[in-house]
Coordinates of C-alpha atoms in Angstrom, one line a residue:
X1 CA 0.1 0.2 -0.3
X2 CA 3.1 2.3 0.5
X3 CA 4.6 3.6 -2.4
X4 CA 8.1 4.3 -1.8
X5 CA 8.8 6.7 -4.8
X6 CA 6.0 8.8 -3.7
X7 CA 8.1 10.4 -1.0
X8 CA 11.2 11.6 -3.0
X9 CA 13.0 14.5 -0.8
X10 CA 13.5 12.0 2.0
X11 CA 16.0 10.6 -0.2
X12 CA 17.4 13.6 -1.8
X13 CA 18.4 15.0 1.9
X14 CA 20.4 11.3 3.0
X15 CA 23.9 11.9 2.9
X16 CA 26.3 9.1 2.8
X17 CA 29.8 9.5 3.5
X18 CA 31.2 6.2 1.6
X19 CA 29.7 7.8 -1.9
X20 CA 29.1 11.6 -1.3
X21 CA 29.1 11.9 -5.4
X22 CA 25.9 9.3 -5.7
X23 CA 22.6 10.7 -5.5
X24 CA 19.1 9.2 -5.5
X25 CA 16.6 10.8 -8.5
X26 CA 12.8 10.4 -8.4
X27 CA 12.6 8.2 -11.7
X28 CA 15.4 5.6 -10.5
X29 CA 16.6 4.1 -7.1
X30 CA 20.5 4.3 -8.0
X31 CA 22.9 5.4 -10.5
X32 CA 26.1 4.3 -11.2
X33 CA 28.6 7.3 -11.3
X34 CA 31.2 8.0 -14.1
X35 CA 34.5 6.4 -13.1
X36 CA 36.6 9.9 -13.2
X37 CA 34.1 10.7 -10.6
X38 CA 34.8 7.8 -8.3
X39 CA 38.6 8.5 -8.5
X40 CA 38.1 12.5 -7.3
X41 CA 36.2 10.9 -4.2
X42 CA 38.9 8.7 -2.8
X43 CA 41.0 11.8 -2.4
X44 CA 38.5 13.6 -0.4
X45 CA 37.9 11.2 2.0
X46 CA 41.5 11.5 2.6
X47 CA 41.3 15.0 3.3
X48 CA 38.8 14.6 5.8
X49 CA 40.4 12.5 7.6
X50 CA 43.6 13.9 7.4
X51 CA 42.0 17.7 8.7
X52 CA 40.3 16.1 11.6
X53 CA 43.6 14.8 13.1
X54 CA 45.5 18.0 12.8
X55 CA 42.3 19.7 14.2
X56 CA 42.9 17.6 17.3
X57 CA 46.3 19.3 17.6
X58 CA 46.4 22.8 17.0
X59 CA 43.5 25.1 16.3
X60 CA 43.4 27.2 13.3
X61 CA 43.3 30.5 15.1
X62 CA 46.6 29.0 16.4
X63 CA 48.3 27.9 13.1
X64 CA 48.8 31.7 11.9
X65 CA 51.9 31.9 14.1
X66 CA 53.6 28.5 13.3
X67 CA 55.7 27.9 9.8
X68 CA 55.2 25.0 7.8
X69 CA 57.5 22.2 8.0
X70 CA 59.0 19.4 5.2
X71 CA 57.7 20.6 2.2
X72 CA 59.7 17.9 0.5
X73 CA 58.2 15.0 2.0
X74 CA 54.6 16.3 0.3
X75 CA 54.7 14.5 -3.5
X76 CA 51.7 15.8 -5.9
X77 CA 49.8 12.6 -7.7
X78 CA 48.7 13.6 -11.3
X79 CA 46.6 12.1 -13.4
X80 CA 46.8 10.9 -17.3
X81 CA 45.9 14.5 -17.6
X82 CA 48.9 15.9 -15.9
X83 CA 46.5 17.6 -13.6
X84 CA 47.3 17.4 -9.7
X85 CA 44.7 15.5 -8.2
X86 CA 46.0 15.0 -4.5
X87 CA 48.7 15.2 -2.4
X88 CA 50.2 12.6 -0.2
X89 CA 52.7 12.9 2.7
X90 CA 55.4 10.4 3.0
X91 CA 56.2 11.2 6.8
X92 CA 52.5 11.0 7.9
X93 CA 50.9 8.6 5.1
X94 CA 48.2 10.2 4.9
X95 CA 46.5 12.5 1.2
X96 CA 44.5 15.1 0.9
X97 CA 43.4 16.6 -3.0
X98 CA 43.0 20.5 -1.3
X99 CA 46.3 22.6 -1.2
X100 CA 44.4 24.5 2.0
X101 CA 44.4 21.6 3.6
X102 CA 48.0 20.3 2.3
X103 CA 49.5 24.0 4.0
X104 CA 47.2 23.1 7.5
X105 CA 48.7 19.6 7.4
X106 CA 52.3 21.3 7.2
X107 CA 51.5 23.5 10.2
X108 CA 49.6 20.9 12.3
X109 CA 50.6 19.2 15.1
X110 CA 50.6 15.9 13.8
X111 CA 53.1 16.6 10.7
X112 CA 55.3 18.2 13.3
X113 CA 55.8 15.5 15.5
X114 CA 56.4 13.0 12.9
X115 CA 59.0 15.8 11.3
X116 CA 60.6 16.2 14.8
X117 CA 60.4 12.4 15.7
X118 CA 62.1 11.4 11.8
X119 CA 64.0 14.4 10.4
X120 CA 64.9 17.0 13.2
X121 CA 65.0 16.4 16.7
X122 CA 65.2 20.1 17.6
X123 CA 62.2 21.1 16.4
X124 CA 59.8 22.6 19.3
X125 CA 56.5 20.9 18.8
X126 CA 54.0 22.2 21.9
X127 CA 52.8 18.9 23.7
X128 CA 49.2 19.8 24.8
X129 CA 47.7 17.6 27.8
X130 CA 44.7 15.5 26.5
X131 CA 41.1 16.3 28.4
X132 CA 41.7 13.7 30.8
X133 CA 44.9 14.9 32.2
X134 CA 43.7 18.7 31.9
X135 CA 40.8 17.6 34.4
X136 CA 43.1 15.9 36.5
X137 CA 45.2 19.2 36.1
X138 CA 42.3 21.3 37.5
X139 CA 41.0 18.8 40.6
X140 CA 44.8 19.4 41.4
X141 CA 45.0 22.9 41.6
X142 CA 41.5 23.1 43.1
X143 CA 42.2 20.9 46.1
X144 CA 45.4 22.6 46.5
X145 CA 43.9 25.7 46.6
X146 CA 41.5 24.5 49.2
X147 CA 44.3 23.2 51.3
X148 CA 46.1 26.6 50.8
X149 CA 42.6 28.5 52.0
X150 CA 42.4 25.9 55.0
X151 CA 45.6 26.4 56.0
X152 CA 45.6 29.8 55.9
X153 CA 42.5 30.0 58.3
X154 CA 44.1 27.7 60.9
X155 CA 47.3 29.9 60.7
X156 CA 45.3 32.9 61.7
X157 CA 43.2 30.8 64.2
X158 CA 46.7 29.8 65.9
X159 CA 48.3 33.6 65.6
X160 CA 45.0 34.9 67.1
X161 CA 45.3 32.3 70.0
X162 CA 48.4 33.1 70.7
X163 CA 48.0 36.3 71.2
X164 CA 45.1 36.1 73.4
X165 CA 46.6 33.3 75.8
X166 CA 48.8 36.2 76.6
X167 CA 46.4 37.8 79.0
X168 CA 43.5 34.7 79.3
X169 CA 45.8 33.2 82.0
X170 CA 46.1 36.3 84.2
X171 CA 42.4 36.8 83.9
X172 CA 41.8 33.1 84.5
X173 CA 43.6 33.2 87.8
X174 CA 41.9 36.2 89.2
X175 CA 38.3 35.4 88.0
X176 CA 38.8 32.0 90.1
X177 CA 40.2 33.9 92.8
X178 CA 37.1 35.8 93.0
X179 CA 34.7 33.3 92.2
X180 CA 36.5 30.9 95.6
X181 CA 36.6 34.4 97.8
X182 CA 32.8 34.7 96.9
X183 CA 31.9 31.6 97.4
X184 CA 33.1 31.3 100.8
X185 CA 31.8 34.5 101.9
X186 CA 28.8 33.2 100.9
X187 CA 28.9 29.9 102.9
X188 CA 29.9 31.6 106.2
X189 CA 26.3 33.3 105.7
X190 CA 24.5 30.5 104.9
X191 CA 25.7 27.5 107.2
X192 CA 27.8 26.9 110.8
X193 CA 31.2 25.4 110.2
X194 CA 31.4 21.9 109.7
X195 CA 31.9 19.1 111.7
X196 CA 35.2 17.0 111.8
X197 CA 33.2 14.0 109.9
X198 CA 30.1 15.5 108.6
X199 CA 26.6 13.8 107.6
X200 CA 25.9 12.1 104.3
X201 CA 23.3 14.4 103.7
X202 CA 25.2 17.9 104.5
X203 CA 28.2 18.2 101.9
X204 CA 31.3 19.4 103.7
X205 CA 33.4 22.0 101.5
X206 CA 36.9 21.4 100.3
X207 CA 39.3 22.9 102.8
X208 CA 40.9 26.1 102.1
X209 CA 44.5 26.6 100.4
X210 CA 47.3 27.4 102.8
X211 CA 47.7 31.0 101.4
X212 CA 45.0 33.0 100.9
X213 CA 43.6 34.0 97.7
X214 CA 45.0 37.9 98.3
X215 CA 48.4 36.8 99.8
X216 CA 51.2 39.9 99.3
X217 CA 53.7 37.5 97.1
X218 CA 50.6 37.4 94.9
X219 CA 50.0 41.0 94.2
X220 CA 53.5 41.7 94.2
X221 CA 54.4 39.0 91.2
X222 CA 51.3 40.4 89.6
X223 CA 52.5 43.8 89.5
X224 CA 55.9 42.7 88.4
X225 CA 54.1 40.9 85.8
X226 CA 52.0 44.0 84.2
X227 CA 55.3 45.7 84.5
X228 CA 57.6 44.0 82.3
X229 CA 54.5 42.7 80.0
X230 CA 55.0 44.3 76.5
X231 CA 53.0 47.7 75.7
X232 CA 50.2 47.3 72.9
X233 CA 52.7 49.4 70.3
X234 CA 55.1 46.5 70.9
X235 CA 53.0 43.6 70.3
X236 CA 51.4 44.9 67.0
X237 CA 54.9 46.0 65.7
X238 CA 56.6 42.5 66.4
X239 CA 52.9 41.0 64.7
X240 CA 53.3 43.5 61.8
X241 CA 56.7 42.8 60.7
X242 CA 56.6 38.4 61.7
X243 CA 53.6 38.6 59.3
X244 CA 55.4 40.8 56.3
X245 CA 58.5 38.5 56.8
X246 CA 56.3 35.0 56.2
X247 CA 54.4 36.7 53.5
X248 CA 57.6 37.6 51.4
X249 CA 59.4 34.1 52.2
X250 CA 56.3 32.3 50.6
X251 CA 56.5 34.8 47.7
X252 CA 60.3 33.6 47.4
X253 CA 59.5 30.2 47.7
X254 CA 56.7 30.5 44.9
X255 CA 59.6 32.0 42.3
X256 CA 62.3 29.5 43.5
X257 CA 59.5 27.0 42.7
X258 CA 59.2 28.5 39.1
X259 CA 62.5 28.8 38.5
X260 CA 62.8 24.9 39.1
X261 CA 59.9 24.4 37.0
X262 CA 61.3 26.2 33.8
X263 CA 64.7 24.8 34.7
X264 CA 63.1 21.0 34.5
X265 CA 60.5 21.8 31.5
X266 CA 61.6 19.1 29.1
X267 CA 61.5 16.7 31.9
X268 CA 57.9 14.8 31.8
X269 CA 57.9 13.7 35.1
X270 CA 55.1 15.2 37.6
X271 CA 56.4 16.1 40.9
X272 CA 54.3 17.1 43.7
X273 CA 54.4 20.7 44.8
X274 CA 55.8 20.2 48.1
X275 CA 58.4 17.6 47.0
X276 CA 59.7 20.2 44.2
X277 CA 59.7 23.2 46.4
X278 CA 63.4 24.4 47.3
X279 CA 61.8 26.2 50.5
X280 CA 58.7 24.3 52.2
X281 CA 58.2 26.1 55.4
X282 CA 58.4 28.8 58.1
X283 CA 58.2 28.4 61.8
X284 CA 58.0 30.5 64.7
X285 CA 60.5 29.3 67.6
X286 CA 61.7 31.0 70.6
X287 CA 60.2 33.9 72.9
X288 CA 57.8 34.3 69.9
X289 CA 56.3 31.0 69.8
X290 CA 56.1 30.6 73.5
X291 CA 54.6 33.5 74.3
X292 CA 57.6 35.2 76.3
X293 CA 58.4 38.4 74.9
X294 CA 58.6 40.7 77.4
X295 CA 58.8 44.7 77.4
X296 CA 61.6 46.1 75.5
X297 CA 62.4 42.6 73.3
X298 CA 63.2 44.1 69.8
X299 CA 64.2 40.4 68.5
X300 CA 62.2 37.8 67.5
X301 CA 63.4 34.3 65.5
X302 CA 62.1 32.6 62.7
X303 CA 63.3 29.0 61.0
X304 CA 63.4 28.9 57.5
X305 CA 62.9 25.2 56.4
X306 CA 64.6 23.9 53.0
X307 CA 63.9 20.2 51.3
X308 CA 67.7 19.8 50.8
X309 CA 70.8 20.6 52.8
X310 CA 70.8 24.5 52.7
X311 CA 73.5 26.7 51.1
X312 CA 75.2 29.7 51.2
X313 CA 73.9 30.3 47.9
X314 CA 70.7 29.5 48.9
X315 CA 70.7 32.0 51.6
X316 CA 72.0 34.9 49.9
X317 CA 69.3 34.3 46.8
X318 CA 66.7 34.4 49.5
X319 CA 68.3 37.4 50.9
X320 CA 68.8 39.4 47.5
X321 CA 64.8 38.6 46.8
X322 CA 63.3 39.5 50.3
X323 CA 63.6 43.4 49.8
X324 CA 61.9 42.9 46.1
X325 CA 58.9 40.6 47.5
X326 CA 58.5 42.8 50.8
X327 CA 58.2 46.2 48.7
X328 CA 55.3 44.4 46.5
X329 CA 53.0 44.2 49.1
X330 CA 54.1 46.5 52.1
X331 CA 54.7 50.5 52.0
X332 CA 57.4 50.0 55.4
X333 CA 61.0 50.3 54.7
X334 CA 63.3 47.1 56.1
X335 CA 66.9 46.4 55.7
X336 CA 68.0 43.1 55.5
X337 CA 71.4 41.3 55.9
X338 CA 72.7 38.3 55.5
X339 CA 75.1 36.2 57.7
X340 CA 76.3 33.0 56.1
X341 CA 78.5 31.9 59.1
X342 CA 75.7 31.8 61.3
X343 CA 73.3 30.8 58.4
X344 CA 70.4 33.3 59.1
X345 CA 69.2 36.8 57.5
X346 CA 68.5 39.8 59.9
X347 CA 65.3 42.2 58.7
X348 CA 65.5 45.5 61.0
X349 CA 62.4 47.5 60.5
X350 CA 62.8 51.0 60.2
X351 CA 59.3 52.6 62.1
X352 CA 59.3 52.9 65.7
X353 CA 59.3 50.8 68.3
X354 CA 62.2 49.2 65.7
X355 CA 61.8 45.3 65.8
X356 CA 64.4 42.8 63.7
X357 CA 63.5 39.4 62.5
X358 CA 65.9 36.3 62.2
X359 CA 65.3 34.2 60.0
X360 CA 67.5 30.9 60.4
X361 CA 67.9 28.4 57.0
X362 CA 67.6 24.9 58.0
X363 CA 67.1 21.4 57.2
X364 CA 66.0 17.8 58.7
X365 CA 68.0 16.4 56.0
X366 CA 70.6 17.7 58.5
X367 CA 69.9 15.7 61.5
X368 CA 70.3 12.5 59.5
X369 CA 73.3 10.3 60.5
X370 CA 76.5 10.5 58.0
X371 CA 77.1 8.6 55.6
X372 CA 79.5 5.7 56.6
X373 CA 81.6 6.1 53.3
X374 CA 83.3 9.7 53.0
X375 CA 83.1 9.3 49.2
X376 CA 79.4 9.3 48.7
X377 CA 78.8 11.9 51.5
X378 CA 81.5 14.2 49.5
X379 CA 79.5 13.7 45.9
X380 CA 76.2 14.4 47.5
X381 CA 76.8 17.5 49.9
X382 CA 77.2 20.9 47.9
X383 CA 80.2 22.4 48.7
X384 CA 79.0 25.8 50.2
X385 CA 76.6 23.7 52.6
X386 CA 76.1 25.8 55.7
X387 CA 77.4 24.6 59.1
X388 CA 76.0 21.4 60.5
X389 CA 76.2 22.5 64.2
X390 CA 74.6 25.8 63.6
X391 CA 71.6 23.9 61.9
X392 CA 71.2 21.6 64.6
X393 CA 70.7 24.0 66.8
X394 CA 67.9 25.5 64.7
X395 CA 66.5 22.2 64.4
X396 CA 66.6 21.7 68.5
X397 CA 65.2 25.2 68.8
X398 CA 61.8 24.1 66.4
X399 CA 61.5 20.9 69.1
X400 CA 61.8 23.1 72.0
X401 CA 59.0 25.6 70.6
X402 CA 56.6 22.4 69.9
X403 CA 57.1 21.1 73.5
X404 CA 56.6 24.1 75.2
X405 CA 53.4 24.7 73.4
X406 CA 52.2 21.3 74.3
X407 CA 53.4 20.8 77.7
X408 CA 53.9 24.5 79.6
X409 CA 51.3 26.8 77.9
X410 CA 48.5 25.4 79.6
X411 CA 49.8 24.8 82.7
X412 CA 48.6 27.5 85.3
X413 CA 51.1 30.2 86.3
X414 CA 54.0 28.7 84.2
X415 CA 54.2 31.7 82.1
X416 CA 53.8 34.1 84.3
X417 CA 56.7 32.6 86.4
X418 CA 58.9 32.0 83.5
X419 CA 58.3 35.7 82.5
X420 CA 59.5 37.0 85.9
X421 CA 62.9 34.9 85.8
X422 CA 63.5 36.3 82.7
X423 CA 63.4 39.4 83.8
X424 CA 65.4 38.4 86.6
X425 CA 68.5 36.7 84.5
X426 CA 68.6 40.1 82.6
X427 CA 68.6 42.1 86.2
X428 CA 71.0 39.8 87.9
X429 CA 74.1 38.4 86.1
X430 CA 74.1 35.6 88.0
X431 CA 70.8 34.3 86.4
X432 CA 71.8 35.4 83.4
X433 CA 74.6 32.3 83.0
X434 CA 71.4 30.4 83.3
X435 CA 70.3 28.4 79.9
X436 CA 66.8 29.9 78.8
X437 CA 65.5 26.4 77.8
X438 CA 67.3 24.9 81.2
X439 CA 64.8 27.4 83.2
X440 CA 62.0 26.8 81.1
X441 CA 62.2 23.0 81.9
X442 CA 62.6 23.6 85.7
X443 CA 59.5 25.9 86.0
X444 CA 57.7 23.4 84.0
X445 CA 58.8 20.0 86.1
X446 CA 58.2 22.4 89.5
X447 CA 54.8 23.0 88.8
X448 CA 53.7 20.1 87.0
X449 CA 54.9 17.9 90.0
X450 CA 53.0 19.6 92.8
X451 CA 49.4 18.1 93.9
X452 CA 46.9 20.9 92.8
X453 CA 47.3 24.4 90.8
X454 CA 49.4 26.9 92.2
X455 CA 48.9 30.4 92.6
X456 CA 51.8 32.6 91.3
X457 CA 53.4 33.6 95.3
X458 CA 53.3 29.7 95.6
X459 CA 54.6 28.7 92.0
X460 CA 57.8 30.9 92.4
X461 CA 58.3 29.8 95.7
X462 CA 58.1 26.2 94.5
X463 CA 60.6 26.8 92.0
X464 CA 63.1 28.4 94.0
X465 CA 63.0 25.7 96.4
X466 CA 64.3 23.3 93.7
X467 CA 66.8 25.2 93.2
X468 CA 67.5 25.6 96.2
X469 CA 68.0 21.9 97.4
X470 CA 70.9 21.6 94.6
X471 CA 69.0 20.4 91.5
X472 CA 71.5 22.2 89.3
X473 CA 74.7 21.1 91.2
X474 CA 76.7 18.4 89.5
X475 CA 76.1 15.7 92.1
X476 CA 72.5 16.6 91.8
X477 CA 69.6 15.0 89.9
X478 CA 70.0 17.3 86.8
X479 CA 67.8 18.4 84.4
X480 CA 67.3 15.7 81.4
X481 CA 66.1 17.3 77.6
X482 CA 62.9 15.6 76.9
X483 CA 63.7 16.6 73.2
X484 CA 66.3 14.5 72.4
X485 CA 66.7 11.0 71.6
X486 CA 69.8 10.3 74.1
X487 CA 70.1 11.2 77.8
X488 CA 70.9 15.2 77.1
X489 CA 72.0 17.2 80.2
X490 CA 70.2 20.2 79.1
X491 CA 72.7 22.2 81.9
X492 CA 75.9 21.0 80.2
X493 CA 76.9 24.6 78.8
X494 CA 76.5 25.6 82.2
X495 CA 79.9 25.9 84.6
X496 CA 80.3 24.4 88.1
X497 CA 80.8 27.6 89.5
X498 CA 77.7 29.1 88.0
X499 CA 75.7 26.3 89.4
X500 CA 76.9 27.1 92.7
X501 CA 76.0 30.6 92.3
X502 CA 72.6 30.2 91.1
X503 CA 71.6 27.7 93.9
X504 CA 73.4 30.3 96.5
X505 CA 71.4 33.4 95.1
X506 CA 68.2 31.1 95.0
X507 CA 68.7 30.4 98.9
X508 CA 68.8 34.1 99.8
X509 CA 65.8 34.7 97.5
X510 CA 63.9 31.9 99.7
X511 CA 64.9 33.9 103.0
X512 CA 63.6 37.0 101.8
X513 CA 60.3 35.5 100.6
X514 CA 59.7 34.2 104.2
X515 CA 61.0 37.6 105.7
X516 CA 58.1 39.3 103.3
X517 CA 60.8 40.9 101.5
X518 CA 59.6 39.7 97.7
X519 CA 59.5 42.8 96.4
X520 CA 63.6 43.0 96.7
X521 CA 64.0 39.5 94.9
X522 CA 61.6 41.0 91.9
X523 CA 63.3 44.6 91.7
X524 CA 60.3 46.8 92.4
X525 CA 59.1 48.8 95.3
X526 CA 57.0 47.5 98.0
X527 CA 53.1 48.0 97.6
X528 CA 50.6 48.8 100.1
X529 CA 48.9 46.7 102.1
X530 CA 45.4 46.0 100.6
X531 CA 42.4 47.1 102.5
X532 CA 40.8 43.9 102.7
X533 CA 43.9 42.5 104.2
X534 CA 43.9 45.4 106.7
X535 CA 40.0 44.7 107.6
X536 CA 40.7 40.7 108.3
X537 CA 43.8 41.5 110.4
X538 CA 42.9 40.9 114.2
X539 CA 43.4 44.2 116.3
X540 CA 46.0 44.1 118.6
X541 CA 44.8 44.0 122.8
X542 CA 45.5 46.4 124.9
X543 CA 47.2 45.4 128.7
X544 CA 44.2 45.2 130.3
X545 CA 42.4 42.8 127.8
X546 CA 45.1 40.4 128.1
X547 CA 44.2 37.1 129.9
X548 CA 46.5 34.6 131.9
X549 CA 46.8 32.6 128.9
X550 CA 48.3 35.2 126.2
X551 CA 51.7 36.2 127.1
X552 CA 54.2 38.8 125.5
X553 CA 55.1 36.7 122.5
X554 CA 51.9 37.2 120.8
X555 CA 52.5 41.0 121.0
X556 CA 55.8 40.6 119.8
X557 CA 54.6 38.5 116.5
X558 CA 52.3 41.1 115.6
X559 CA 54.7 43.6 116.2
X560 CA 57.4 41.3 113.7
X561 CA 54.5 41.5 111.0
X562 CA 54.7 45.5 110.9
X563 CA 58.6 45.0 110.2
X564 CA 59.4 46.1 106.5

């Protein structure tokens, strides 16, 4: 019933790639093409294939800047009449019948790759990644960007926490003391003094501490701590120069990474970004990382970590690029000095208060054990490698900062006492011979070994008692360094005479504390007696009111309390 010849337009619209010159007519189902037409049809098929392959490599827009190569390897094929019917490339083994297709093929990436492989190996050919490689690269860059943003947020949170923790400890101590005092005042009004053995239904409060919350020692120590604590201008100046230095070092690391990538451009190995970087990180150490800054401290330290053994040339390269990178984002004027013998770079600020940052270069590779074969070691080590002793000292400072943040930062009164003792070491030459790291270890061990939390006055007394008992003497227990693998004495650089002098000075300081002269130990004036202490003090009785059981000894004890 359905007549196929009644709908010829549907057949006219059909196209066949194998026979492009064969068409259907309304009168006949098929028609036989001429032999010449069939011969001309074959090159056109090859032409389409060649164009498609060339278009995969370079776009038409990008071929305008590329010079065609390999003209001699494209031969012309003529028919019996001498007319050029197609072109054949010997290098690529492909044919095409259009002169424009010939020019595009000579500029195409496929032809240039074959020319480079078979004729001229020095021919530059752009190697474009595939779609899959491009997608993988985009995913990798996206993940790296997310990691960098997350890392930046964590660093900002850590810096904020470190700045706030300097004052948080003081507020926490005084708040606890006020709460305890208010609690006991309320308990005195509510209930009578509890019996020795309280009933199960009546809660028995804990015993009062031996020393009062508002003891004179606590008030003197907190007053001294407020006097030696840095002012706001110094804290802002330290934060500004440290953040600028860290940002500039990041830019220097990026520029060195770009140079390494350009040098290894011909290498096909895809290394990770962290492995290819020469400088892989900067860490805060010393009093900056531990939060032990005092008023007048002008020098802080940063540790710059390298992937390989640091050299003097690398140190000079970083020092040369630092002023340029600092000028890209900061209007402040900085002076940069390099000291290869000390393996560090010093940056000075020009604004008041003037600060300086010491950037020490080291690498974890320096801590590895030396190779037994000296010939292999000499081949691996660069000729201008920095001093191993200095690099190991900087790595030890990095471990000390991590240990302090984990063990001493959260210990009550620990940071306050260390700041007070640092001021004592600066004022008294006898105490100045004691290493800072040994003093931090001693304070942490003395406070953490107590049965409960200590107030500042109790903590200072306990530390002085530990020193006075002879812990620093050569025949004493000593101080082992927890950041070293073997048993290392933290007081190894301290002479025997210096240890005896510090022990004697601690004994004298304990006598002053016993006679209520802590202000002489702290190097400050005596504070007036607080009103609360005067109100709680018992009034002296007259001679008529004295009972038989009371003697003059009690009066003498009261009179002794007024002695300076």
